[in-house]
Amino acid sequence: MPPCFDVFAWIRAGDRPAILARFVERYVDRSDPGDPRFEAFLRTFVAETPSPGDAEALADLRRDADADGAFSLYLRAKRFYGAIVTLTQEGDIVLGLSLDDPLNDPDTERQASTVLARLMAEFDGSAGMGGVELPPPQSLREWADDGQVMLRAGSI
């Protein structure tokens, strides 16, 4: 997998199903989402009609077994290298897009900054961040960690 420049927008979860549905419709390759748990995610968090076994399937996406409800789902995107949906420990949403950057091109960071601003505006994000191979934050504590962060915008 080539290196990617990842951008994330922190979205306060108002109408979570509508926000997630819009992101999926706009950015996710629904014909080939790349993760078999995508349908469980849609049933549980968009349609709000989970099937038996969906909770267990989605629990596998947690980075921390103790972080009840926080997970990230990596998906194939329509116009980007990837789309990432994260539900945080606080109940908010972090929406992410990955830009392919195999050559560490400085133009990619500029493009990422533009994509981040657009993503924040489109989904009314309160804050944004970006970096190369940046893991999606699943909590405010992780959001505050500047370790790999190259871009920041707004505040939570």
mmCIF file of C-alpha atoms in Angstrom:
data_model
loop_
_atom_site.group_PDB
_atom_site.id
_atom_site.type_symbol
_atom_site.label_atom_id
_atom_site.label_comp_id
_atom_site.label_asym_id
_atom_site.label_seq_id
_atom_site.Cartn_x
_atom_site.Cartn_y
_atom_site.Cartn_z
ATOM 1 C CA MET A 1 0.000 0.000 0.000
ATOM 2 C CA PRO A 2 1.462 3.381 -0.974
ATOM 3 C CA PRO A 3 1.766 6.115 1.638
ATOM 4 C CA CYS A 4 -1.330 8.283 1.957
ATOM 5 C CA PHE A 5 -1.950 11.749 3.279
ATOM 6 C CA ASP A 6 -4.992 11.400 5.522
ATOM 7 C CA VAL A 7 -7.323 14.248 6.481
ATOM 8 C CA PHE A 8 -9.980 14.065 9.196
ATOM 9 C CA ALA A 9 -12.843 16.330 10.235
ATOM 10 C CA TRP A 10 -14.373 16.136 13.727
ATOM 11 C CA ILE A 11 -18.151 16.350 13.450
ATOM 12 C CA ARG A 12 -20.399 16.876 16.465
ATOM 13 C CA ALA A 13 -23.020 14.162 16.123
ATOM 14 C CA GLY A 14 -26.328 15.925 15.652
ATOM 15 C CA ASP A 15 -28.285 13.798 13.192
ATOM 16 C CA ARG A 16 -25.725 11.004 13.006
ATOM 17 C CA PRO A 17 -27.621 8.776 10.525
ATOM 18 C CA ALA A 18 -28.060 11.677 8.069
ATOM 19 C CA ILE A 19 -24.417 12.767 8.364
ATOM 20 C CA LEU A 20 -23.153 9.231 7.804
ATOM 21 C CA ALA A 21 -25.560 8.641 4.899
ATOM 22 C CA ARG A 22 -24.364 11.833 3.167
ATOM 23 C CA PHE A 23 -20.704 10.915 3.614
ATOM 24 C CA VAL A 24 -21.267 7.379 2.316
ATOM 25 C CA GLU A 25 -23.268 8.632 -0.669
ATOM 26 C CA ARG A 26 -20.701 11.279 -1.598
ATOM 27 C CA TYR A 27 -17.408 9.495 -0.950
ATOM 28 C CA VAL A 28 -17.710 5.704 -0.511
ATOM 29 C CA ASP A 29 -17.552 3.262 -3.422
ATOM 30 C CA ARG A 30 -20.783 1.460 -2.550
ATOM 31 C CA SER A 31 -20.317 -1.126 -5.320
ATOM 32 C CA ASP A 32 -16.979 -2.217 -3.807
ATOM 33 C CA PRO A 33 -16.602 -0.781 -0.285
ATOM 34 C CA GLY A 34 -13.656 -3.010 0.574
ATOM 35 C CA ASP A 35 -14.814 -4.164 4.014
ATOM 36 C CA PRO A 36 -17.361 -6.928 4.626
ATOM 37 C CA ARG A 37 -18.615 -5.097 7.744
ATOM 38 C CA PHE A 38 -19.845 -2.146 5.673
ATOM 39 C CA GLU A 39 -23.400 -3.514 5.447
ATOM 40 C CA ALA A 40 -23.489 -4.093 9.226
ATOM 41 C CA PHE A 41 -22.346 -0.493 9.661
ATOM 42 C CA LEU A 42 -25.099 0.806 7.355
ATOM 43 C CA ARG A 43 -27.795 -1.232 9.083
ATOM 44 C CA THR A 44 -26.654 -0.186 12.553
ATOM 45 C CA PHE A 45 -25.741 3.491 12.162
ATOM 46 C CA VAL A 46 -27.508 4.740 9.032
ATOM 47 C CA ALA A 47 -30.755 2.754 8.849
ATOM 48 C CA GLU A 48 -30.696 2.147 12.628
ATOM 49 C CA THR A 49 -32.033 -1.394 12.110
ATOM 50 C CA PRO A 50 -29.168 -3.697 13.132
ATOM 51 C CA SER A 51 -29.324 -7.403 12.412
ATOM 52 C CA PRO A 52 -28.186 -10.157 14.778
ATOM 53 C CA GLY A 53 -24.389 -10.333 14.702
ATOM 54 C CA ASP A 54 -23.843 -6.731 13.549
ATOM 55 C CA ALA A 55 -22.665 -5.505 16.970
ATOM 56 C CA GLU A 56 -20.092 -8.305 17.169
ATOM 57 C CA ALA A 57 -18.876 -7.646 13.614
ATOM 58 C CA LEU A 58 -18.422 -3.944 14.328
ATOM 59 C CA ALA A 59 -16.709 -4.623 17.676
ATOM 60 C CA ASP A 60 -13.840 -6.139 15.675
ATOM 61 C CA LEU A 61 -13.123 -2.637 14.340
ATOM 62 C CA ARG A 62 -12.193 -1.263 17.769
ATOM 63 C CA ARG A 63 -8.565 -0.365 18.348
ATOM 64 C CA ASP A 64 -9.067 -0.590 22.107
ATOM 65 C CA ALA A 65 -11.305 -3.328 23.502
ATOM 66 C CA ASP A 66 -12.225 -1.043 26.427
ATOM 67 C CA ALA A 67 -13.362 1.792 24.134
ATOM 68 C CA ASP A 68 -17.007 0.851 23.969
ATOM 69 C CA GLY A 69 -18.565 2.291 20.813
ATOM 70 C CA ALA A 70 -15.389 3.787 19.331
ATOM 71 C CA PHE A 71 -14.147 2.279 16.080
ATOM 72 C CA SER A 72 -12.902 3.112 12.587
ATOM 73 C CA LEU A 73 -14.079 1.640 9.308
ATOM 74 C CA TYR A 74 -11.702 1.905 6.332
ATOM 75 C CA LEU A 75 -13.486 1.904 2.983
ATOM 76 C CA ARG A 76 -12.746 2.314 -0.702
ATOM 77 C CA ALA A 77 -13.582 5.774 -1.974
ATOM 78 C CA LYS A 78 -14.953 7.105 -5.236
ATOM 79 C CA ARG A 79 -12.474 9.906 -5.928
ATOM 80 C CA PHE A 80 -9.870 9.380 -3.217
ATOM 81 C CA TYR A 81 -7.606 6.533 -2.187
ATOM 82 C CA GLY A 82 -9.820 5.780 0.790
ATOM 83 C CA ALA A 83 -12.680 6.939 2.992
ATOM 84 C CA ILE A 84 -12.627 6.445 6.759
ATOM 85 C CA VAL A 85 -15.559 6.652 9.159
ATOM 86 C CA THR A 86 -14.815 6.808 12.873
ATOM 87 C CA LEU A 87 -17.226 6.895 15.769
ATOM 88 C CA THR A 88 -15.531 8.378 18.831
ATOM 89 C CA GLN A 89 -15.697 7.500 22.519
ATOM 90 C CA GLU A 90 -17.543 10.800 22.991
ATOM 91 C CA GLY A 91 -20.252 9.800 20.508
ATOM 92 C CA ASP A 92 -19.074 12.179 17.787
ATOM 93 C CA ILE A 93 -18.006 11.367 14.229
ATOM 94 C CA VAL A 94 -14.621 11.708 12.559
ATOM 95 C CA LEU A 95 -14.837 11.608 8.764
ATOM 96 C CA GLY A 96 -11.657 10.994 6.805
ATOM 97 C CA LEU A 97 -10.326 10.900 3.268
ATOM 98 C CA SER A 98 -6.993 9.470 2.121
ATOM 99 C CA LEU A 99 -5.013 11.004 -0.725
ATOM 100 C CA ASP A 100 -2.526 8.745 -2.496
ATOM 101 C CA ASP A 101 1.007 10.140 -2.004
ATOM 102 C CA PRO A 102 3.586 7.534 -3.101
ATOM 103 C CA LEU A 103 6.269 10.159 -3.826
ATOM 104 C CA ASN A 104 5.832 12.418 -0.766
ATOM 105 C CA ASP A 105 4.935 15.221 -3.164
ATOM 106 C CA PRO A 106 4.672 18.652 -1.446
ATOM 107 C CA ASP A 107 1.660 19.399 -3.671
ATOM 108 C CA THR A 108 -0.215 16.588 -1.923
ATOM 109 C CA GLU A 109 -0.102 18.458 1.394
ATOM 110 C CA ARG A 110 -1.500 21.574 -0.293
ATOM 111 C CA GLN A 111 -4.221 19.482 -1.939
ATOM 112 C CA ALA A 112 -4.940 17.808 1.417
ATOM 113 C CA SER A 113 -5.381 21.205 3.048
ATOM 114 C CA THR A 114 -7.986 22.111 0.417
ATOM 115 C CA VAL A 115 -9.757 18.749 0.791
ATOM 116 C CA LEU A 116 -9.796 19.168 4.581
ATOM 117 C CA ALA A 117 -11.348 22.640 4.353
ATOM 118 C CA ARG A 118 -13.988 21.332 1.936
ATOM 119 C CA LEU A 119 -14.763 18.315 4.142
ATOM 120 C CA MET A 120 -15.117 20.515 7.236
ATOM 121 C CA ALA A 121 -17.403 22.939 5.393
ATOM 122 C CA GLU A 122 -19.522 20.196 3.832
ATOM 123 C CA PHE A 123 -20.184 18.426 7.142
ATOM 124 C CA ASP A 124 -19.979 21.426 9.490
ATOM 125 C CA GLY A 125 -16.824 20.110 11.127
ATOM 126 C CA SER A 126 -15.587 21.920 14.209
ATOM 127 C CA ALA A 127 -11.961 20.881 13.698
ATOM 128 C CA GLY A 128 -9.711 19.173 11.207
ATOM 129 C CA MET A 129 -6.327 17.509 11.055
ATOM 130 C CA GLY A 130 -4.099 15.783 8.529
ATOM 131 C CA GLY A 131 -0.845 13.897 8.152
ATOM 132 C CA VAL A 132 0.919 11.065 6.380
ATOM 133 C CA GLU A 133 -0.444 7.643 7.421
ATOM 134 C CA LEU A 134 -2.287 9.350 10.273
ATOM 135 C CA PRO A 135 -4.529 6.984 12.245
ATOM 136 C CA PRO A 136 -8.069 8.264 12.750
ATOM 137 C CA PRO A 137 -8.556 9.574 16.283
ATOM 138 C CA GLN A 138 -11.181 7.673 18.246
ATOM 139 C CA SER A 139 -11.274 10.090 21.207
ATOM 140 C CA LEU A 140 -10.560 13.698 22.149
ATOM 141 C CA ARG A 141 -7.366 12.491 23.826
ATOM 142 C CA GLU A 142 -6.166 10.937 20.568
ATOM 143 C CA TRP A 143 -7.231 14.061 18.639
ATOM 144 C CA ALA A 144 -4.996 16.202 20.882
ATOM 145 C CA ASP A 145 -1.913 14.050 20.154
ATOM 146 C CA ASP A 146 0.263 15.994 17.693
ATOM 147 C CA GLY A 147 2.654 13.092 16.988
ATOM 148 C CA GLN A 148 2.092 12.689 13.222
ATOM 149 C CA VAL A 149 -0.137 15.714 12.626
ATOM 150 C CA MET A 150 0.993 18.078 9.863
ATOM 151 C CA LEU A 151 -2.227 20.108 9.427
ATOM 152 C CA ARG A 152 -4.672 21.490 11.988
ATOM 153 C CA ALA A 153 -7.771 23.629 11.547
ATOM 154 C CA GLY A 154 -10.498 24.796 13.920
ATOM 155 C CA SER A 155 -10.954 23.555 17.470
ATOM 156 C CA ILE A 156 -13.148 21.178 19.421
#
